[in-house]
Amino acid sequence: MQEEWTEKHRPRTLADIVGNEQAIRTLRRWADSWIAGSPRYKAIVLRGEPGTGKTSASLALARDLGWDVVEMNASDHRNAESIRKVATMGAISQTFAPTGEFLSSSKGRRKLIILDEADNLFGREDYGGAKAIVDTIKESGQPIILIVNDFYELTRKASALKTLADKATFYRLDRRSVTQLLKKVCQKEGVAVEESALDAIALNAGGDLRAAVNDLQMLVEGRSRVSTGDTGALGKRNQEKELAVALRAMFGSTAARSARDATMDVDLTPDEL
């Protein structure tokens, strides 16, 4: 199976990340406080829509500082017991090996604990998850990054995080920046893609760089050259994005009129909607 380009071309250092300069400065300042031994916040929340570079920035930070990484993902770890086992014990201990073995600080490096999709970590089946992560942060001897798409959902389940953690907001990249990054990927992969096609991919992705790179790889596969006409296959992804936005607006409305208006521009029949 071909390696995913989103992983293959993930930024290696913070200097390689394009855009979100303020968020990167906040993240680095937070990390520097750990290096100085006096962190005001033991955790930081990276919030923003998918594909804006939150996970890439976290991994790049660890690489820049020579920190080991322990990752938890909502798809694998969703309850309090998982959090206590993987995060709480390790964070409270001085340090631990990537395999999970606990070590004294003289035998191991600092560990950066990354909780990806943190706003989805606490399922209905286990209400102890929110308390577990709050307790982890309070007692932690290791830096913790919480990556979220929906900061409100996270703090609704664990309101203490509003004061326990620093925050950095990541925003979607503009189309020109995405196009330039896609061009660099093409150069590294040695593939010929018309710039107008790259621009169409960037426009369709709506600032989601991960989606743009995935679309580029999908279009290139099996072709020696990609033109603008080949990007027609991306229409379905765009429709799904528009529908998701419309449904969020509809269910988040406080009035029937605004809920109805939120779906007016969706290209679906009433029965399909």
Short mmCIF file of C-alpha atoms in Angstrom, two decimals, residues 13-257:
data_model
loop_
_atom_site.label_atom_id
_atom_site.label_comp_id
_atom_site.label_asym_id
_atom_site.label_seq_id
_atom_site.Cartn_x
_atom_site.Cartn_y
_atom_site.Cartn_z
CA THR A 13 9.96 21.20 12.57
CA LEU A 14 7.89 24.18 13.70
CA ALA A 15 9.80 26.30 11.19
CA ASP A 16 8.32 24.21 8.36
CA ILE A 17 4.72 24.95 9.35
CA VAL A 18 3.00 27.54 7.17
CA GLY A 19 0.53 29.99 8.72
CA ASN A 20 -0.88 30.24 12.25
CA GLU A 21 2.17 32.15 13.45
CA GLN A 22 0.47 33.37 16.63
CA ALA A 23 -0.57 29.85 17.61
CA ILE A 24 2.97 28.57 16.99
CA ARG A 25 4.41 31.34 19.16
CA THR A 26 1.99 30.50 21.97
CA LEU A 27 2.82 26.80 21.72
CA ARG A 28 6.56 27.43 21.80
CA ARG A 29 6.24 29.87 24.70
CA TRP A 30 4.32 27.23 26.64
CA ALA A 31 7.02 24.62 25.90
CA ASP A 32 9.76 27.06 26.94
CA SER A 33 8.09 27.41 30.34
CA TRP A 34 8.52 23.65 30.79
CA ILE A 35 12.16 23.89 29.79
CA ALA A 36 12.64 26.67 32.34
CA GLY A 37 11.06 24.41 34.96
CA SER A 38 8.25 26.80 35.85
CA PRO A 39 5.19 26.10 33.69
CA ARG A 40 2.18 28.24 34.59
CA TYR A 41 0.03 25.77 32.67
CA LYS A 42 0.86 22.08 32.62
CA ALA A 43 -1.33 21.59 29.55
CA ILE A 44 -2.20 23.52 26.42
CA VAL A 45 -5.32 23.16 24.25
CA LEU A 46 -4.80 23.44 20.49
CA ARG A 47 -8.19 24.24 19.03
CA GLY A 48 -9.31 24.65 15.45
CA GLU A 49 -10.95 22.85 12.54
CA PRO A 50 -9.50 19.65 11.05
CA GLY A 51 -6.50 20.00 8.76
CA THR A 52 -5.19 23.26 10.25
CA GLY A 53 -1.92 21.79 11.55
CA LYS A 54 -2.60 21.11 15.24
CA THR A 55 -1.20 17.58 15.31
CA SER A 56 1.67 18.47 12.98
CA ALA A 57 2.66 21.36 15.24
CA SER A 58 2.60 19.11 18.30
CA LEU A 59 4.82 16.48 16.72
CA ALA A 60 7.15 19.12 15.28
CA LEU A 61 7.51 20.74 18.71
CA ALA A 62 8.54 17.41 20.25
CA ARG A 63 11.05 16.82 17.48
CA ASP A 64 12.52 20.31 17.84
CA LEU A 65 13.00 19.86 21.59
CA GLY A 66 14.05 16.21 21.56
CA TRP A 67 11.02 15.13 23.57
CA ASP A 68 9.53 11.66 23.25
CA VAL A 69 5.86 11.48 22.34
CA VAL A 70 3.04 9.40 23.79
CA GLU A 71 -0.16 9.75 21.76
CA MET A 72 -3.72 8.89 22.69
CA ASN A 73 -6.54 9.05 20.19
CA ALA A 74 -10.26 9.12 20.85
CA SER A 75 -10.79 6.16 18.57
CA ASP A 76 -8.60 3.98 20.78
CA HIS A 77 -8.94 5.53 24.25
CA ARG A 78 -12.38 6.78 25.18
CA ASN A 79 -12.91 6.15 28.87
CA ALA A 80 -11.52 7.05 32.24
CA GLU A 81 -9.71 3.74 32.71
CA SER A 82 -7.76 4.19 29.46
CA ILE A 83 -6.82 7.73 30.39
CA ARG A 84 -5.66 6.76 33.86
CA LYS A 85 -3.62 3.85 32.52
CA VAL A 86 -1.89 5.58 29.61
CA ALA A 87 -1.85 9.23 30.60
CA THR A 88 -2.32 9.71 34.33
CA MET A 89 0.34 7.30 35.60
CA GLY A 90 2.85 8.38 32.99
CA ALA A 91 2.25 12.08 33.43
CA ILE A 92 2.57 11.95 37.20
CA SER A 93 5.74 9.85 37.02
CA GLN A 94 8.99 11.62 36.22
CA THR A 95 9.29 9.98 32.83
CA PHE A 96 8.53 6.73 31.03
CA ALA A 97 9.57 4.84 27.95
CA PRO A 98 7.50 4.90 24.75
CA THR A 99 6.72 1.25 25.51
CA GLY A 100 5.01 2.30 28.74
CA GLU A 101 7.82 1.33 31.13
CA PHE A 102 8.26 3.94 33.86
CA LEU A 103 11.74 5.38 34.30
CA SER A 104 13.44 7.90 36.54
CA SER A 105 14.25 11.22 34.87
CA SER A 106 17.94 10.28 34.84
CA LYS A 107 17.18 7.38 32.48
CA GLY A 108 14.76 8.97 30.05
CA ARG A 109 13.83 12.18 28.27
CA ARG A 110 10.83 14.37 28.86
CA LYS A 111 7.64 12.97 27.38
CA LEU A 112 5.05 15.04 25.55
CA ILE A 113 1.60 13.52 26.05
CA ILE A 114 -0.71 14.29 23.12
CA LEU A 115 -4.43 13.65 23.52
CA ASP A 116 -5.81 13.92 19.99
CA GLU A 117 -9.55 14.45 19.43
CA ALA A 118 -9.76 15.32 23.11
CA ASP A 119 -13.27 16.73 22.68
CA ASN A 120 -14.39 13.18 21.77
CA LEU A 121 -12.46 11.34 24.46
CA PHE A 122 -15.24 11.14 26.98
CA GLY A 123 -18.02 8.90 25.79
CA ARG A 124 -21.50 8.61 27.27
CA GLU A 125 -20.52 5.19 28.62
CA ASP A 126 -17.93 6.61 31.01
CA TYR A 127 -18.50 9.95 32.70
CA GLY A 128 -15.25 9.60 34.63
CA GLY A 129 -13.15 10.47 31.60
CA ALA A 130 -13.41 14.23 32.04
CA LYS A 131 -12.41 14.05 35.68
CA ALA A 132 -9.53 11.73 34.83
CA ILE A 133 -7.96 14.17 32.40
CA VAL A 134 -8.47 17.12 34.75
CA ASP A 135 -6.77 15.16 37.56
CA THR A 136 -3.97 14.22 35.17
CA ILE A 137 -3.25 17.85 34.35
CA LYS A 138 -3.33 18.94 37.97
CA GLU A 139 -0.78 16.32 39.03
CA SER A 140 1.26 16.05 35.85
CA GLY A 141 5.04 16.00 35.80
CA GLN A 142 5.01 15.98 31.98
CA PRO A 143 3.66 18.46 29.37
CA ILE A 144 0.25 17.63 27.92
CA ILE A 145 -1.31 18.81 24.66
CA LEU A 146 -5.06 18.49 24.11
CA ILE A 147 -6.05 18.69 20.45
CA VAL A 148 -9.68 19.61 19.81
CA ASN A 149 -11.98 20.65 16.99
CA ASP A 150 -14.73 21.81 19.34
CA PHE A 151 -13.41 23.68 22.38
CA TYR A 152 -16.93 24.26 23.69
CA GLU A 153 -17.64 20.52 23.74
CA LEU A 154 -14.40 19.88 25.63
CA THR A 155 -15.03 22.52 28.30
CA ARG A 156 -18.69 21.50 28.59
CA LYS A 157 -17.48 18.13 29.83
CA ALA A 158 -14.52 19.48 31.79
CA SER A 159 -15.06 23.17 32.66
CA ALA A 160 -11.93 23.22 34.85
CA LEU A 161 -9.84 23.15 31.66
CA LYS A 162 -10.75 26.80 31.04
CA THR A 163 -8.35 27.80 33.81
CA LEU A 164 -6.03 24.77 33.92
CA ALA A 165 -4.72 24.92 30.36
CA ASP A 166 -3.21 27.48 28.01
CA LYS A 167 -4.93 27.89 24.62
CA ALA A 168 -3.80 28.35 21.04
CA THR A 169 -6.19 28.68 18.10
CA PHE A 170 -5.36 27.33 14.63
CA TYR A 171 -7.14 28.77 11.61
CA ARG A 172 -7.65 27.41 8.10
CA LEU A 173 -5.00 28.37 5.56
CA ASP A 174 -5.86 30.67 2.67
CA ARG A 175 -6.17 29.10 -0.76
CA ARG A 176 -2.89 30.54 -2.07
CA SER A 177 -0.89 29.04 0.80
CA VAL A 178 -2.49 25.64 0.27
CA THR A 179 -1.74 25.80 -3.46
CA GLN A 180 1.93 26.60 -2.79
CA LEU A 181 2.24 23.73 -0.34
CA LEU A 182 0.63 21.34 -2.82
CA LYS A 183 3.13 22.49 -5.44
CA LYS A 184 6.00 21.57 -3.11
CA VAL A 185 4.50 18.11 -2.57
CA CYS A 186 4.29 17.62 -6.33
CA GLN A 187 7.93 18.61 -6.74
CA LYS A 188 9.04 16.15 -4.07
CA GLU A 189 6.95 13.38 -5.59
CA GLY A 190 8.07 14.20 -9.14
CA VAL A 191 4.53 14.46 -10.50
CA ALA A 192 3.17 16.92 -13.07
CA VAL A 193 0.03 18.74 -11.98
CA GLU A 194 -1.23 21.92 -13.62
CA GLU A 195 -1.21 24.86 -11.23
CA SER A 196 -4.85 25.54 -12.06
CA ALA A 197 -5.62 22.00 -10.89
CA LEU A 198 -3.74 22.60 -7.65
CA ASP A 199 -5.73 25.79 -7.18
CA ALA A 200 -8.97 23.87 -7.74
CA ILE A 201 -7.93 21.28 -5.14
CA ALA A 202 -7.10 24.05 -2.65
CA LEU A 203 -10.41 25.78 -3.29
CA ASN A 204 -12.34 22.56 -2.81
CA ALA A 205 -10.54 21.76 0.46
CA GLY A 206 -11.63 25.07 1.98
CA GLY A 207 -8.42 25.62 3.94
CA ASP A 208 -8.15 22.02 5.17
CA LEU A 209 -4.58 21.16 4.19
CA ARG A 210 -4.88 17.49 5.10
CA ALA A 211 -7.94 17.13 2.86
CA ALA A 212 -6.11 18.94 0.05
CA VAL A 213 -3.09 16.62 0.21
CA ASN A 214 -5.35 13.56 0.34
CA ASP A 215 -7.25 14.81 -2.72
CA LEU A 216 -4.00 15.47 -4.57
CA GLN A 217 -2.73 11.95 -3.91
CA MET A 218 -6.05 10.47 -5.01
CA LEU A 219 -6.01 12.40 -8.29
CA VAL A 220 -2.39 11.64 -9.09
CA GLU A 221 -2.70 7.90 -8.58
CA GLY A 222 -2.63 6.10 -11.93
CA ARG A 223 -1.96 9.29 -13.92
CA SER A 224 1.22 10.69 -15.45
CA ARG A 225 -0.26 14.18 -15.56
CA VAL A 226 -3.19 15.89 -13.84
CA SER A 227 -5.13 18.74 -15.42
CA THR A 228 -7.94 20.96 -14.14
CA GLY A 229 -10.49 18.72 -15.85
CA ASP A 230 -9.47 15.82 -13.63
CA THR A 231 -10.56 17.68 -10.48
CA GLY A 232 -14.23 17.08 -11.21
CA ALA A 233 -14.02 13.97 -9.05
CA LEU A 234 -13.69 16.21 -5.99
CA GLY A 235 -17.28 17.43 -6.11
CA LYS A 236 -18.60 14.85 -3.68
CA ARG A 237 -16.14 15.83 -0.94
CA ASN A 238 -17.18 19.47 -1.31
CA GLN A 239 -20.88 18.57 -1.06
CA GLU A 240 -20.26 16.56 2.09
CA LYS A 241 -18.41 19.48 3.66
CA GLU A 242 -21.24 21.88 2.85
CA LEU A 243 -23.80 19.47 4.27
CA ALA A 244 -21.84 19.02 7.50
CA VAL A 245 -21.60 22.78 7.99
CA ALA A 246 -25.31 23.21 7.28
CA LEU A 247 -26.34 20.47 9.72
CA ARG A 248 -24.17 21.92 12.49
CA ALA A 249 -25.79 25.30 11.94
CA MET A 250 -29.27 23.79 11.86
CA PHE A 251 -28.95 21.78 15.08
CA GLY A 252 -27.16 24.65 16.78
CA SER A 253 -29.91 27.16 16.02
CA THR A 254 -32.13 28.56 18.74
CA ALA A 255 -34.97 29.54 16.39
CA ALA A 256 -36.88 27.52 13.81
CA ARG A 257 -36.41 30.17 11.12
#
